Coordinates of C-alpha atoms and ligand atoms in Angstrom, one line a residue:
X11 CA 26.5 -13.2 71.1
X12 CA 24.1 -11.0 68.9
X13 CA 23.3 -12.5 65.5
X14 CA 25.3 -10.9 62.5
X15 CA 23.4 -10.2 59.9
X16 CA 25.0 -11.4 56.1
X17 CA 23.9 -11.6 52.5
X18 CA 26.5 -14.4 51.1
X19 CA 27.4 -13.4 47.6
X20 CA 28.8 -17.0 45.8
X21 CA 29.5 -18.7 42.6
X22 CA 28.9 -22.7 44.3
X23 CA 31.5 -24.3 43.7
X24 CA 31.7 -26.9 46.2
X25 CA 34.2 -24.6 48.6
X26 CA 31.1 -22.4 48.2
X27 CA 28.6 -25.3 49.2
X28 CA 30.6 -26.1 52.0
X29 CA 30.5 -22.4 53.3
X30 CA 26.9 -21.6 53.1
X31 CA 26.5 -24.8 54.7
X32 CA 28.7 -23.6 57.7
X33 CA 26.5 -20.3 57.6
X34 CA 23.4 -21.8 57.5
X35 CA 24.5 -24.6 60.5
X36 CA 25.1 -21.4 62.5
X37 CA 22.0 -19.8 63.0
X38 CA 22.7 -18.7 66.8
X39 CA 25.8 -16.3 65.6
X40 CA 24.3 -15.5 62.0
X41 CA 20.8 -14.9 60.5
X42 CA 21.5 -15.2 56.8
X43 CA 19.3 -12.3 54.7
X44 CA 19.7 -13.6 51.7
X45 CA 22.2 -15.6 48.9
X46 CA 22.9 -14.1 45.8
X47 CA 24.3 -15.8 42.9
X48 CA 27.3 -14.7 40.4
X49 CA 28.4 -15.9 37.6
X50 CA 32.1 -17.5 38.3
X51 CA 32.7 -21.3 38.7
X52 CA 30.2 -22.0 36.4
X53 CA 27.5 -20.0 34.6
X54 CA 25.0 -18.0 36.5
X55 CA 22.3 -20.2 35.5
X56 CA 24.0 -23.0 36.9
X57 CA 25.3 -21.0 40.3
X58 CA 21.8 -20.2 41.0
X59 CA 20.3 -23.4 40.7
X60 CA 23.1 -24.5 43.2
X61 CA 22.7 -22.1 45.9
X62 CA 18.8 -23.4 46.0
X63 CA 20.2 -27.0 46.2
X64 CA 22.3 -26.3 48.8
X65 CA 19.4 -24.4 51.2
X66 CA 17.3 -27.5 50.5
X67 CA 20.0 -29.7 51.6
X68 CA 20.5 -27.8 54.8
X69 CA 16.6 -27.8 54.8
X70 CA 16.4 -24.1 55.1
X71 CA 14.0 -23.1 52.2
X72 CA 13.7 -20.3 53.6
X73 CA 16.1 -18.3 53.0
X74 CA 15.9 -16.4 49.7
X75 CA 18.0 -16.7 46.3
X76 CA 18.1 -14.0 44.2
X77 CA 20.3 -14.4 40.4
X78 CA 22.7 -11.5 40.2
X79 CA 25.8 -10.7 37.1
X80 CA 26.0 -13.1 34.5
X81 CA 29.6 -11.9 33.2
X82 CA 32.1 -9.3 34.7
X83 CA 31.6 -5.8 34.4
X84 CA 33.7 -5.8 31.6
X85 CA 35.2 -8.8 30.3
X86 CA 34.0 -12.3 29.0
X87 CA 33.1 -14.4 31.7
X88 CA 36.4 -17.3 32.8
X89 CA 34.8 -20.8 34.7
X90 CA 36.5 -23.3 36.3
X91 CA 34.5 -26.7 35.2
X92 CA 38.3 -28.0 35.4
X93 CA 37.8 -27.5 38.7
X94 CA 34.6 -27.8 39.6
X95 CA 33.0 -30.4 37.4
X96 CA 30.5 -29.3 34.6
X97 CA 27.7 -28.6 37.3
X98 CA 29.9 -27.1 39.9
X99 CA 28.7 -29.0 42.8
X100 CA 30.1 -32.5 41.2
X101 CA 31.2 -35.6 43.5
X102 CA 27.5 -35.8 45.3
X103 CA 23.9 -37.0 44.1
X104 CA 21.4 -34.3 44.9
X105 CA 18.0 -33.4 43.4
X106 CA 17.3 -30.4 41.4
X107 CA 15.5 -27.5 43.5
X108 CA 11.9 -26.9 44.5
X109 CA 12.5 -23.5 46.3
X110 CA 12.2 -20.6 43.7
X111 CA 14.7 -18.6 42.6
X112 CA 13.3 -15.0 43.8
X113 CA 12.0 -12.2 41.2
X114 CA 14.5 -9.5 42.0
X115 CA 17.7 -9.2 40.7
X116 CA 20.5 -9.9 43.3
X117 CA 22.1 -6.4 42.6
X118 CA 19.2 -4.7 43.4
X119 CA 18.5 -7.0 46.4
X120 CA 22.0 -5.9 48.1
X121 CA 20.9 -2.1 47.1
X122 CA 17.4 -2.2 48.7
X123 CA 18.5 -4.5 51.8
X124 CA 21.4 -2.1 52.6
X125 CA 19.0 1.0 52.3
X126 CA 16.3 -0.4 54.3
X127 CA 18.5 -2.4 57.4
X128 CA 20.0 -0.2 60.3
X129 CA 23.4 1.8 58.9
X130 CA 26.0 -0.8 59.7
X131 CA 24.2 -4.1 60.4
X132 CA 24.9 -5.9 57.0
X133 CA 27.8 -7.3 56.9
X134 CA 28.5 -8.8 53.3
X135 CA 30.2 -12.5 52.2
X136 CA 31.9 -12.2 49.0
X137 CA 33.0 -16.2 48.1
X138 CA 33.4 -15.6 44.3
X139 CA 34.0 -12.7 41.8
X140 CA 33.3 -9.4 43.2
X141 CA 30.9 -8.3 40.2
X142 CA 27.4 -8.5 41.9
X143 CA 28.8 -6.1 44.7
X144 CA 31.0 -3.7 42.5
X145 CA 27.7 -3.3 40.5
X146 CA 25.7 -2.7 43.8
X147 CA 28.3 0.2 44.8
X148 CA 28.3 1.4 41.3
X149 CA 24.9 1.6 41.1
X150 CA 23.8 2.8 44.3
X151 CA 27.3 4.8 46.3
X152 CA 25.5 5.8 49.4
X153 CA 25.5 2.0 50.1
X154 CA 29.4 2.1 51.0
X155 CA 28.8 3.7 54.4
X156 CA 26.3 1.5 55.1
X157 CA 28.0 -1.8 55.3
X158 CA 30.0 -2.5 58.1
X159 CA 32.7 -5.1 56.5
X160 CA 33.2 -6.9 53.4
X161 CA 35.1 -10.4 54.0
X162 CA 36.0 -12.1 50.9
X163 CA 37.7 -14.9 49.6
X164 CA 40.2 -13.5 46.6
X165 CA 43.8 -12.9 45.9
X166 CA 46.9 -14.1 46.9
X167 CA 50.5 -12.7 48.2
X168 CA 52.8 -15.5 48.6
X169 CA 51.0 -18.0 47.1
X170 CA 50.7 -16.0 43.5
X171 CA 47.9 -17.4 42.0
X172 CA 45.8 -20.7 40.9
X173 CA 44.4 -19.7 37.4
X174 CA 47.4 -17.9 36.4
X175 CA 50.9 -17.6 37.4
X176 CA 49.9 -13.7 39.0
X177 CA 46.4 -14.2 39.8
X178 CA 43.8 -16.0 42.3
X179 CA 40.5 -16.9 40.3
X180 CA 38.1 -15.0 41.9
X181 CA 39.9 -11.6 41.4
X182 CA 41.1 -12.8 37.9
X183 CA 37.3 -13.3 36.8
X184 CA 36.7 -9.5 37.3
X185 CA 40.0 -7.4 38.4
X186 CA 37.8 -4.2 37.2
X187 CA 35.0 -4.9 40.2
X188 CA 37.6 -6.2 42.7
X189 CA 39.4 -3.1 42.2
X190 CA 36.2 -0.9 43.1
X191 CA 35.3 -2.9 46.2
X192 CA 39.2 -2.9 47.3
X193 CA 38.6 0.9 46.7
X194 CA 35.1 1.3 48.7
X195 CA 36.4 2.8 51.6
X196 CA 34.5 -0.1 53.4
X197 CA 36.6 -2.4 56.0
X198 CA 37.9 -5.4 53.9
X199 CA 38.5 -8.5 55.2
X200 CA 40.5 -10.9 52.6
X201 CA 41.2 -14.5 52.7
X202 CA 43.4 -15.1 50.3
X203 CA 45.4 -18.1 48.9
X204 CA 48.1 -17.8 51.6
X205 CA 44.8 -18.8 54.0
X206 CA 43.3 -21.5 52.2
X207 CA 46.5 -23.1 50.8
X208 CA 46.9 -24.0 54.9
X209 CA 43.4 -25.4 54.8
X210 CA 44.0 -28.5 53.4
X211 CA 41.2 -31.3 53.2
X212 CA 43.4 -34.2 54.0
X213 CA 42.2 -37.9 54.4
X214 CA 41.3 -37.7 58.2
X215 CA 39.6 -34.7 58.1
X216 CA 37.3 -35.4 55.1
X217 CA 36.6 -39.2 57.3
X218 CA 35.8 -37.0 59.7
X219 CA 32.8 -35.6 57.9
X220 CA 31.9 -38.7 56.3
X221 CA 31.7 -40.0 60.1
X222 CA 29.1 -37.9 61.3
X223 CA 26.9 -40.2 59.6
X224 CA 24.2 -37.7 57.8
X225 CA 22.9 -37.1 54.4
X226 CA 25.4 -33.7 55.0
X227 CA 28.9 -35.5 56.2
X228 CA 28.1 -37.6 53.0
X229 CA 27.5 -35.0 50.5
X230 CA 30.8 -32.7 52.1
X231 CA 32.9 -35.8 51.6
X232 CA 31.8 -36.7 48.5
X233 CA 32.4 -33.1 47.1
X234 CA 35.8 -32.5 48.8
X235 CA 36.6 -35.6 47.9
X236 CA 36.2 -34.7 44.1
X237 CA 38.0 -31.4 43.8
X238 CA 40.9 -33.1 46.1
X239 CA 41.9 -35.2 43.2
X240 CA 42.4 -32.1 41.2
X241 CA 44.0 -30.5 43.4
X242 CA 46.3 -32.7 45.0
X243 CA 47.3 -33.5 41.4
X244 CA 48.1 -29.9 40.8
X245 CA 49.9 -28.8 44.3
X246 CA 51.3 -32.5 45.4
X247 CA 49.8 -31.2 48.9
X248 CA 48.4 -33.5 50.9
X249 CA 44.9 -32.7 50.7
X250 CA 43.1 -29.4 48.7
X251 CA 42.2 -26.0 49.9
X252 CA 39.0 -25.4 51.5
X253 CA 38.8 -22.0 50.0
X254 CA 35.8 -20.3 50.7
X255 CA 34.6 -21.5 54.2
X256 CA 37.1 -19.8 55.7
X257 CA 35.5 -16.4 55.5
X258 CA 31.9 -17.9 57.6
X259 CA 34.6 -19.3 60.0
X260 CA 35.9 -15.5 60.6
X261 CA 32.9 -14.5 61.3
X262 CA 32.2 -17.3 64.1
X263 CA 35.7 -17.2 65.2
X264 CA 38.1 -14.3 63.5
X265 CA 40.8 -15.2 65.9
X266 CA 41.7 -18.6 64.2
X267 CA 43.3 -16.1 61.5
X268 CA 46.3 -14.1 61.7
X269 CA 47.0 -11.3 59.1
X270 CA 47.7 -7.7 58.4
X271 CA 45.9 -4.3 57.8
X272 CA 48.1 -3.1 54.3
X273 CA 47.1 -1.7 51.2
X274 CA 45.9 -4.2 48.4
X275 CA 45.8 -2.9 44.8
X276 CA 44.2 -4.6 41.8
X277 CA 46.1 -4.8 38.5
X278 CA 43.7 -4.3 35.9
X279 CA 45.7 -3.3 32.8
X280 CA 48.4 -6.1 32.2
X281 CA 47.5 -9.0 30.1
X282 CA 50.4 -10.9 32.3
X283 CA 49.3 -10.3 35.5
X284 CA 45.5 -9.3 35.6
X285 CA 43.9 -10.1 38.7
X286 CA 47.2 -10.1 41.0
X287 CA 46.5 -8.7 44.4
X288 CA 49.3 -6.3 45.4
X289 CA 49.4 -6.7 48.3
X290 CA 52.2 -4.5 50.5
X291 CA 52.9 -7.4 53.2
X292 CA 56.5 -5.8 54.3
X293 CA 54.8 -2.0 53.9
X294 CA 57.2 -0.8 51.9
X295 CA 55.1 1.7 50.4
X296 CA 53.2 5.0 51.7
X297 CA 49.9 4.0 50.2
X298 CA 46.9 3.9 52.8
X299 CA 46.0 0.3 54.8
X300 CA 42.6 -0.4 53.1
X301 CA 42.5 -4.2 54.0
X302 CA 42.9 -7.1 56.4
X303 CA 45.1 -8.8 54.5
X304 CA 45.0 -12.7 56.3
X305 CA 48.4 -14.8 56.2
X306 CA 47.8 -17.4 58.6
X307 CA 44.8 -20.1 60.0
X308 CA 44.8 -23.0 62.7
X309 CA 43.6 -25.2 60.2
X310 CA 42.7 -28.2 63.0
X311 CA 40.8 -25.8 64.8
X312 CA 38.9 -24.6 61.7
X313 CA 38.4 -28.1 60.1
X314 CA 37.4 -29.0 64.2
X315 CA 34.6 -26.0 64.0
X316 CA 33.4 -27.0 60.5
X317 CA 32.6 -30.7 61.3
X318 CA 31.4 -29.7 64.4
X319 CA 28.9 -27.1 63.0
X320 CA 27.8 -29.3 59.9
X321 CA 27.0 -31.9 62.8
X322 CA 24.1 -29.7 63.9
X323 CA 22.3 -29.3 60.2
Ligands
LIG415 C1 38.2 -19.5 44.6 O1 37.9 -19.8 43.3 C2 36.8 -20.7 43.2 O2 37.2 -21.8 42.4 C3 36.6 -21.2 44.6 O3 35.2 -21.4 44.8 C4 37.1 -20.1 45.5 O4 36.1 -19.1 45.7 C5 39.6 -20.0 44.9 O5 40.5 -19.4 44.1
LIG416 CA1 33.8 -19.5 45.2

């Protein structure tokens, strides 16, 4: 397999954490150009720090960490600390960062790395609000035919939402930049709450990380660990969704998923259901397919591939 190239756009948040760690665990399938930070789960400030802590856990120091949006592109910024805990990476012990944050700003690093890198060899990981890649496209349109495939983590059909009754948080933090990306013209690939609400961390499967033994298996239990008690509390599932991981494991192995190509529209101008993804699952409307839309995910196999790749960091 040729390497993929990615720039993972995140607001860590454990889920977060847990993904970059799969990225970063996988470097014979993905060469990771760079992480940039967005203001979501927690303040940008915070988000930043984060992504650095997480490199330096996975002991790639390497790989640069640029700050991008610190508030939507047109609304006051929403966190989840509820969630999250008040640093976003609560339930494990780790240092603050030595690896600097890089001088550019992460918008213009996704302009100038799409410009420079081959037409189509960049794909992009959206795993929080879509603000820092709306602002790229915005900015800078020629970039659109240049990336080969967004996959982000965002929405909901089914499932409705987690931060309001309509709406997935991701999207809800800024409908007005999920609704440009949705309308980029680029291939989408969505994981959405219907995905991750079949990705549950139950007890076995976080043991299983804790077994492998390493400063990593301790850390990804300790943090699942934490946002399970909120979550369980608020679903009565057994176990909580392991939200934004799943869009690394598409990219090492898409056919755990099952979905559809339909049109997905943003809502943008209702107060009651900002943020909703409208998704047209039974295609009962004429508007163009823009999106992979994903409904379904062996989640044994993808909780199988996660503690086996987070073995290897
Ligand atoms: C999404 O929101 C955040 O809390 C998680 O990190 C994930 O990206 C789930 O709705
Ligand atoms: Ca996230």
């Amino acid at each position: 397999m040729s390497r993929r190239k990615i720039i993972i756009d995140t607001d860590p948040g454990q889920d977060d954490a847990v993904a970059i760690l799969l990225a970063l665990a996988s470097p014979d399938a993905l060469d990771v150009l760079g992480i940039t930070a967005v203001a979501g789960n927690v303040p940008l400030a915070l988000t930043a720090k984060n992504a650095r802590v997480i490199c330096e856990l996975a002991g790639k120091v390497d790989v640069p960490v640029f700050a991008g949006c610190d508030a939507p592109l047109s609304r006051k910024l929403v966190t989840a600390e509820h969630v999250h805990g008040k640093t976003g990476l609560d339930g494990a012990d780790l240092p603050d960062p030595a690896m600097p944050l890089q001088d550019a700003h992460a918008v213009d690093f996704l302009v100038d790395t799409l410009r420079a890198a081959p037409s189509g060899s960049v794909t992009l990981c959206a795993l929080g609000p879509l603000t820092n890649i709306a602002a790229a496209l915005t900015r800078a349109p020629d970039i659109a035919g240049r990336v080969p495939e967004i996959v982000l983590m965002g929405g909901a059909y089914f499932e409705v939402g987690n931060i309001t009754p309509a709406a997935e948080f991701n999207i809800y933090v800024d409908p007005e930049a999920a609704d440009i990306v949705m309308k980029s013209g680029i291939k989408l690939t969505i994981m959405p709450l219907d995905v991750s609400h079949k990705a549950l961390t139950t007890r076995p499967r976080i043991e299983a990380f804790r077994a492998l033994g390493t400063r990593i298996g301790e850390t990804v239990a300790g943090w699942t660990d934490f946002f399970e008690r909120f979550d369980m509390e608020k679903y009565g599932h057994d176990g909580a969704p392991l939200h934004d991981p799943t869009v690394i494991a598409y990219l090492l192995e898409p056919d755990l998923f099952t979905g559809r190509h339909i049109n997905v529209e943003i809502e943008t101008g209702s107060d009651l259901t900002r943020g909703m993804t409208v998704a047209d699952w039974w295609r009962v409307t004429d508007r163009p397919a823009n999106a992979t839309f994903m409904g379904g995910v062996d989640a044994d196999r993808f909780f199988r591939l996660l503690t086996d790749r987070l073995a290897r960091l």
